[in-house]
Amino acid sequence: MGICKTSYPINSPEDLDSKLNIEIEEIGVLKMSCPAVLPVKETFFISHGSPTLSIDESLPARTFLKSFKERFMINQKPNSILVISAHWETSEPTVNSIRGRQDTIHDFYGFPKSMYQLKYPAPGSPELAKRVKDVLMASGFPIVHEDKNRGLDHGAWVPLMLMYPEADIPVCQLSVQPNRDGTYHYNLGKALASLKDEGVLIIGSGSATHNLRALGPSKNVSSWALEFDNWLKDALLSGRHQDVNNYDMKAPHAKVAHPWPEHIYPLHVALGAAGEGVNGELIHHSWDLGALSYASYRFPSLNRSS
């Protein structure tokens, strides 16, 4: 993703000796500033639920996300993060390419004032944006756009501010295409899979269920939400990728759980990026507002030597 090098002018034998000594002394510095690229061995789907996740300490999902690094990335800091967010819909794949700190987009309405003051100034990564575009186009996606102005929407910054509060890891976002289907987004993920070898953490950010009109104060979970959520869990844990891709025809109450598909498509991308035959792992589960599932999943990559 980047190149580290030093260069000194050499005008005499003494200069050469000096240069060699300086480079030997700098080996330790270079190891710290340019760490070896460690492959990321899994992808994740995070149900980000309500924007109030950013401030509501009572939500169990908030505690889960705060523990993410310690549970899953304890020995590794990703080189960069690619978030496929349900809150960026385009007709063709688009990746944001921001140099410097990113804007925090408060793309929600009618919430407490304190939420609009939250910032997540993570750096962008034009280098990752270019890699995303290149691998997608090489895999048969003929048109991939770069957006050089768009910051991070709440599908990205709300979970990331809990997972990586330091905001020191470069982040890119990739849009979803609501006019396409699950298989299309699964193939999008397959095209992105090689980025894991470059130290990129791939996160799909959506929601296991997402019917805002069905939400309410009830503590009892609606039967349709429970049935869909259980079907999705069983399909993911048993590696039934094709069923998940065709959830709209296979799952009970699919149209009620997802009247529009944008919040489930990030799951397809994360699943596709993990690889065919991978069984998912449920890493968090909780409910809110009677029908909003915070089910989140980890998809470990298959051992390539097997």
CSV table of C-alpha atoms in Angstrom, one decimal:
chain,number,residue,atom,x,y,z
A,1,MET,CA,0.0,0.0,0.0
A,2,GLY,CA,3.0,2.3,0.5
A,3,ILE,CA,6.7,2.5,0.0
A,4,CYS,CA,9.3,3.5,2.7
A,5,LYS,CA,12.7,4.6,1.6
A,6,THR,CA,15.5,6.9,2.4
A,7,SER,CA,17.9,8.6,0.0
A,8,TYR,CA,21.2,10.3,0.6
A,9,PRO,CA,23.5,11.9,-2.0
A,10,ILE,CA,26.8,10.1,-2.4
A,11,ASN,CA,29.7,12.3,-3.6
A,12,SER,CA,32.7,10.5,-2.1
A,13,PRO,CA,33.8,7.2,-0.4
A,14,GLU,CA,33.3,8.9,2.9
A,15,ASP,CA,29.7,9.7,1.9
A,16,LEU,CA,29.2,6.0,1.1
A,17,ASP,CA,30.4,4.9,4.5
A,18,SER,CA,28.3,7.5,6.2
A,19,LYS,CA,25.2,6.4,4.2
A,20,LEU,CA,25.7,2.8,5.1
A,21,ASN,CA,26.1,3.6,8.8
A,22,ILE,CA,22.9,5.8,8.8
A,23,GLU,CA,20.9,3.1,7.0
A,24,ILE,CA,22.1,0.4,9.5
A,25,GLU,CA,21.0,2.7,12.4
A,26,GLU,CA,17.6,3.3,10.7
A,27,ILE,CA,16.7,-0.3,10.4
A,28,GLY,CA,14.8,-0.2,13.7
A,29,VAL,CA,13.0,3.0,12.8
A,30,LEU,CA,12.0,1.6,9.4
A,31,LYS,CA,10.6,-1.6,11.0
A,32,MET,CA,8.4,0.6,13.2
A,33,SER,CA,7.3,3.1,10.5
A,34,CYS,CA,6.8,0.5,7.8
A,35,PRO,CA,5.6,-2.7,9.5
A,36,ALA,CA,5.4,-6.0,7.7
A,37,VAL,CA,2.0,-6.4,6.0
A,38,LEU,CA,0.1,-9.0,8.0
A,39,PRO,CA,-2.9,-10.6,6.2
A,40,VAL,CA,-6.3,-10.1,7.8
A,41,LYS,CA,-7.7,-13.6,8.2
A,42,GLU,CA,-11.4,-12.8,8.5
A,43,THR,CA,-14.2,-10.4,7.4
A,44,PHE,CA,-17.0,-9.1,9.6
A,45,PHE,CA,-20.6,-8.1,9.3
A,46,ILE,CA,-21.7,-5.6,11.9
A,47,SER,CA,-25.4,-4.8,12.6
A,48,HIS,CA,-25.1,-1.1,13.5
A,49,GLY,CA,-28.7,-0.7,14.5
A,50,SER,CA,-29.9,2.7,15.5
A,51,PRO,CA,-27.6,5.8,15.4
A,52,THR,CA,-28.2,6.1,19.2
A,53,LEU,CA,-25.6,3.3,19.4
A,54,SER,CA,-23.1,6.2,19.4
A,55,ILE,CA,-24.3,7.5,22.8
A,56,ASP,CA,-26.6,5.0,24.5
A,57,GLU,CA,-24.6,3.1,27.1
A,58,SER,CA,-27.5,0.7,27.8
A,59,LEU,CA,-27.2,-1.0,24.4
A,60,PRO,CA,-25.4,-4.3,24.7
A,61,ALA,CA,-24.1,-3.9,21.1
A,62,ARG,CA,-22.1,-0.9,22.3
A,63,THR,CA,-20.2,-3.0,24.8
A,64,PHE,CA,-19.6,-5.6,22.1
A,65,LEU,CA,-18.1,-3.1,19.7
A,66,LYS,CA,-15.9,-1.6,22.4
A,67,SER,CA,-14.4,-5.1,23.0
A,68,PHE,CA,-13.8,-5.8,19.3
A,69,LYS,CA,-10.1,-5.2,19.2
A,70,GLU,CA,-9.4,-7.2,22.2
A,71,ARG,CA,-11.5,-10.1,21.1
A,72,PHE,CA,-10.6,-10.3,17.4
A,73,MET,CA,-7.6,-8.2,16.5
A,74,ILE,CA,-5.5,-8.3,19.7
A,75,ASN,CA,-2.3,-9.1,17.8
A,76,GLN,CA,-2.9,-7.1,14.7
A,77,LYS,CA,-3.6,-3.5,13.7
A,78,PRO,CA,-5.1,-3.4,10.2
A,79,ASN,CA,-3.2,-1.4,7.6
A,80,SER,CA,-6.5,0.1,6.6
A,81,ILE,CA,-10.3,-0.6,6.8
A,82,LEU,CA,-12.8,-0.9,4.0
A,83,VAL,CA,-16.4,-0.4,5.2
A,84,ILE,CA,-19.3,-1.4,3.0
A,85,SER,CA,-22.1,0.7,4.4
A,86,ALA,CA,-25.8,0.4,4.0
A,87,HIS,CA,-26.1,4.2,4.1
A,88,TRP,CA,-24.4,4.8,0.8
A,89,GLU,CA,-26.5,3.8,-2.2
A,90,THR,CA,-25.4,4.3,-5.8
A,91,SER,CA,-26.3,2.7,-9.1
A,92,GLU,CA,-22.7,1.6,-9.7
A,93,PRO,CA,-19.9,0.7,-7.2
A,94,THR,CA,-18.3,3.9,-5.8
A,95,VAL,CA,-15.4,4.2,-3.4
A,96,ASN,CA,-14.5,7.3,-1.5
A,97,SER,CA,-11.0,8.6,-2.1
A,98,ILE,CA,-10.1,11.2,0.6
A,99,ARG,CA,-6.6,12.5,1.3
A,100,GLY,CA,-6.3,13.8,4.8
A,101,ARG,CA,-8.9,13.6,7.6
A,102,GLN,CA,-12.5,12.7,6.6
A,103,ASP,CA,-15.7,14.6,7.3
A,104,THR,CA,-18.2,13.0,9.7
A,105,ILE,CA,-21.6,12.8,8.0
A,106,HIS,CA,-24.5,13.1,10.4
A,107,ASP,CA,-27.0,11.4,8.0
A,108,PHE,CA,-29.9,11.1,10.5
A,109,TYR,CA,-32.6,13.4,11.8
A,110,GLY,CA,-34.5,14.1,15.0
A,111,PHE,CA,-31.9,12.7,17.4
A,112,PRO,CA,-30.3,14.3,20.5
A,113,LYS,CA,-28.1,17.3,19.8
A,114,SER,CA,-25.0,15.7,21.3
A,115,MET,CA,-25.0,13.1,18.4
A,116,TYR,CA,-24.5,15.9,15.8
A,117,GLN,CA,-21.4,17.0,17.7
A,118,LEU,CA,-19.6,13.7,17.4
A,119,LYS,CA,-16.7,13.5,15.1
A,120,TYR,CA,-14.6,10.6,13.8
A,121,PRO,CA,-11.7,12.2,11.9
A,122,ALA,CA,-10.1,9.0,10.5
A,123,PRO,CA,-7.7,9.6,7.6
A,124,GLY,CA,-8.8,8.5,4.1
A,125,SER,CA,-6.8,6.3,1.8
A,126,PRO,CA,-6.6,7.2,-1.9
A,127,GLU,CA,-4.2,4.3,-2.2
A,128,LEU,CA,-6.8,1.8,-0.9
A,129,ALA,CA,-9.5,3.5,-3.0
A,130,LYS,CA,-7.4,2.8,-6.1
A,131,ARG,CA,-6.8,-0.8,-5.1
A,132,VAL,CA,-10.5,-1.3,-4.6
A,133,LYS,CA,-11.3,0.2,-8.0
A,134,ASP,CA,-8.6,-1.9,-9.7
A,135,VAL,CA,-9.6,-5.3,-8.2
A,136,LEU,CA,-13.2,-4.7,-9.0
A,137,MET,CA,-12.6,-3.8,-12.6
A,138,ALA,CA,-10.2,-6.7,-13.0
A,139,SER,CA,-13.0,-9.0,-11.7
A,140,GLY,CA,-15.6,-7.9,-14.3
A,141,PHE,CA,-17.2,-4.8,-12.7
A,142,PRO,CA,-16.8,-2.5,-15.7
A,143,ILE,CA,-17.6,0.8,-14.0
A,144,VAL,CA,-16.2,1.8,-10.6
A,145,HIS,CA,-16.3,5.4,-9.5
A,146,GLU,CA,-14.2,7.3,-7.1
A,147,ASP,CA,-15.8,10.0,-4.9
A,148,LYS,CA,-13.2,12.6,-3.8
A,149,ASN,CA,-15.5,14.6,-1.5
A,150,ARG,CA,-17.7,12.2,0.5
A,151,GLY,CA,-16.7,11.5,4.1
A,152,LEU,CA,-17.9,8.7,6.4
A,153,ASP,CA,-21.6,8.1,7.0
A,154,HIS,CA,-23.0,6.8,10.3
A,155,GLY,CA,-22.9,3.2,9.0
A,156,ALA,CA,-19.1,3.6,9.1
A,157,TRP,CA,-18.2,6.0,11.8
A,158,VAL,CA,-20.6,4.9,14.6
A,159,PRO,CA,-19.3,1.4,14.8
A,160,LEU,CA,-15.7,2.5,14.1
A,161,MET,CA,-15.7,5.1,16.9
A,162,LEU,CA,-16.4,2.2,19.3
A,163,MET,CA,-14.1,-0.4,17.6
A,164,TYR,CA,-11.1,1.9,16.9
A,165,PRO,CA,-11.7,5.1,18.9
A,166,GLU,CA,-8.2,6.5,18.1
A,167,ALA,CA,-9.3,7.1,14.5
A,168,ASP,CA,-5.8,6.5,13.4
A,169,ILE,CA,-6.4,3.8,10.8
A,170,PRO,CA,-7.1,4.9,7.2
A,171,VAL,CA,-10.7,4.2,6.1
A,172,CYS,CA,-12.4,3.9,2.8
A,173,GLN,CA,-16.1,3.3,2.1
A,174,LEU,CA,-17.7,1.3,-0.7
A,175,SER,CA,-21.3,1.8,-1.7
A,176,VAL,CA,-24.1,-0.7,-2.2
A,177,GLN,CA,-26.3,-1.0,-5.3
A,178,PRO,CA,-29.9,-1.4,-4.2
A,179,ASN,CA,-31.0,-2.1,-7.8
A,180,ARG,CA,-29.0,-5.3,-7.8
A,181,ASP,CA,-29.3,-8.6,-5.9
A,182,GLY,CA,-27.5,-10.6,-3.2
A,183,THR,CA,-25.5,-12.6,-5.6
A,184,TYR,CA,-24.1,-9.5,-7.2
A,185,HIS,CA,-22.9,-8.2,-3.9
A,186,TYR,CA,-21.5,-11.6,-3.0
A,187,ASN,CA,-19.5,-11.4,-6.2
A,188,LEU,CA,-18.4,-7.9,-5.3
A,189,GLY,CA,-17.0,-9.3,-2.0
A,190,LYS,CA,-15.2,-12.2,-3.9
A,191,ALA,CA,-13.5,-9.6,-6.0
A,192,LEU,CA,-12.3,-7.7,-2.8
A,193,ALA,CA,-11.0,-10.9,-1.1
A,194,SER,CA,-7.3,-10.3,-2.1
A,195,LEU,CA,-7.2,-7.1,-0.2
A,196,LYS,CA,-7.1,-9.1,3.0
A,197,ASP,CA,-3.6,-10.2,2.1
A,198,GLU,CA,-2.7,-6.5,2.0
A,199,GLY,CA,-3.7,-6.0,5.6
A,200,VAL,CA,-7.2,-4.6,4.8
A,201,LEU,CA,-10.0,-5.2,7.3
A,202,ILE,CA,-13.2,-5.7,5.4
A,203,ILE,CA,-16.4,-4.8,7.3
A,204,GLY,CA,-20.0,-5.0,6.1
A,205,SER,CA,-22.1,-2.6,8.1
A,206,GLY,CA,-25.9,-3.0,7.9
A,207,SER,CA,-28.5,-4.7,10.0
A,208,ALA,CA,-29.7,-8.3,10.3
A,209,THR,CA,-33.3,-6.9,10.3
A,210,HIS,CA,-34.3,-3.5,9.2
A,211,ASN,CA,-38.0,-2.5,9.1
A,212,LEU,CA,-38.1,1.0,10.7
A,213,ARG,CA,-41.9,1.1,10.5
A,214,ALA,CA,-42.2,-2.0,12.7
A,215,LEU,CA,-40.1,-0.7,15.5
A,216,GLY,CA,-41.6,0.2,18.9
A,217,PRO,CA,-41.1,0.3,22.6
A,218,SER,CA,-42.0,-3.4,23.1
A,219,LYS,CA,-39.5,-5.6,24.8
A,220,ASN,CA,-41.0,-8.6,23.2
A,221,VAL,CA,-39.4,-9.5,19.8
A,222,SER,CA,-41.8,-9.7,16.9
A,223,SER,CA,-42.3,-13.3,15.7
A,224,TRP,CA,-41.5,-12.4,12.0
A,225,ALA,CA,-38.2,-10.8,13.1
A,226,LEU,CA,-37.2,-13.7,15.3
A,227,GLU,CA,-38.0,-16.2,12.5
A,228,PHE,CA,-36.0,-14.3,9.9
A,229,ASP,CA,-33.1,-13.7,12.3
A,230,ASN,CA,-33.0,-17.4,13.2
A,231,TRP,CA,-33.1,-18.5,9.6
A,232,LEU,CA,-30.3,-16.1,8.7
A,233,LYS,CA,-28.2,-17.4,11.6
A,234,ASP,CA,-28.7,-21.0,10.7
A,235,ALA,CA,-27.8,-20.4,7.0
A,236,LEU,CA,-24.6,-18.5,7.9
A,237,LEU,CA,-23.4,-20.9,10.6
A,238,SER,CA,-23.9,-23.8,8.2
A,239,GLY,CA,-22.2,-22.1,5.3
A,240,ARG,CA,-25.3,-22.0,3.0
A,241,HIS,CA,-24.1,-19.1,1.0
A,242,GLN,CA,-26.4,-19.6,-1.9
A,243,ASP,CA,-29.4,-19.6,0.4
A,244,VAL,CA,-28.2,-16.3,1.9
A,245,ASN,CA,-27.6,-14.9,-1.6
A,246,ASN,CA,-31.3,-15.8,-2.4
A,247,TYR,CA,-32.6,-14.8,1.0
A,248,ASP,CA,-35.5,-12.9,-0.6
A,249,MET,CA,-36.9,-16.2,-1.9
A,250,LYS,CA,-35.6,-18.6,0.8
A,251,ALA,CA,-36.0,-16.8,4.1
A,252,PRO,CA,-39.3,-16.5,6.0
A,253,HIS,CA,-40.7,-13.0,6.2
A,254,ALA,CA,-37.8,-11.7,4.0
A,255,LYS,CA,-39.8,-8.7,2.7
A,256,VAL,CA,-41.0,-7.7,6.1
A,257,ALA,CA,-37.5,-8.0,7.7
A,258,HIS,CA,-36.0,-6.0,4.8
A,259,PRO,CA,-38.6,-4.0,2.9
A,260,TRP,CA,-35.6,-2.5,1.0
A,261,PRO,CA,-32.4,-4.5,0.6
A,262,GLU,CA,-29.6,-2.0,1.4
A,263,HIS,CA,-29.1,-3.1,5.0
A,264,ILE,CA,-28.5,-6.7,4.1
A,265,TYR,CA,-26.3,-6.3,1.1
A,266,PRO,CA,-23.2,-5.4,3.2
A,267,LEU,CA,-23.5,-8.9,4.7
A,268,HIS,CA,-23.3,-10.4,1.2
A,269,VAL,CA,-20.1,-8.5,0.5
A,270,ALA,CA,-18.5,-9.6,3.7
A,271,LEU,CA,-19.5,-13.2,3.1
A,272,GLY,CA,-18.2,-13.2,-0.5
A,273,ALA,CA,-14.9,-11.7,0.7
A,274,ALA,CA,-14.4,-14.5,3.1
A,275,GLY,CA,-14.6,-17.2,0.4
A,276,GLU,CA,-16.9,-20.0,-0.7
A,277,GLY,CA,-17.6,-22.7,1.9
A,278,VAL,CA,-16.9,-20.5,4.9
A,279,ASN,CA,-19.1,-21.0,8.0
A,280,GLY,CA,-20.0,-17.9,9.8
A,281,GLU,CA,-19.6,-17.4,13.6
A,282,LEU,CA,-22.2,-15.4,15.5
A,283,ILE,CA,-20.1,-13.0,17.6
A,284,HIS,CA,-22.9,-10.8,19.1
A,285,HIS,CA,-26.6,-10.9,19.4
A,286,SER,CA,-29.1,-8.5,21.0
A,287,TRP,CA,-32.4,-6.9,20.2
A,288,ASP,CA,-33.8,-3.4,20.5
A,289,LEU,CA,-37.2,-1.8,19.8
A,290,GLY,CA,-39.0,-5.1,19.4
A,291,ALA,CA,-37.6,-5.9,15.9
A,292,LEU,CA,-34.1,-4.5,15.4
A,293,SER,CA,-31.5,-7.3,15.5
A,294,TYR,CA,-27.9,-6.5,16.3
A,295,ALA,CA,-26.7,-9.9,15.2
A,296,SER,CA,-23.1,-9.6,14.0
A,297,TYR,CA,-20.9,-12.2,12.4
A,298,ARG,CA,-17.3,-13.2,11.8
A,299,PHE,CA,-16.3,-15.0,8.7
A,300,PRO,CA,-12.8,-16.7,9.0
A,301,SER,CA,-11.1,-17.4,5.7
A,302,LEU,CA,-10.5,-21.0,4.8
A,303,ASN,CA,-6.9,-22.3,5.2
A,304,ARG,CA,-5.4,-22.1,1.8
A,305,SER,CA,-3.3,-25.1,2.3
A,306,SER,CA,-6.3,-27.3,2.9
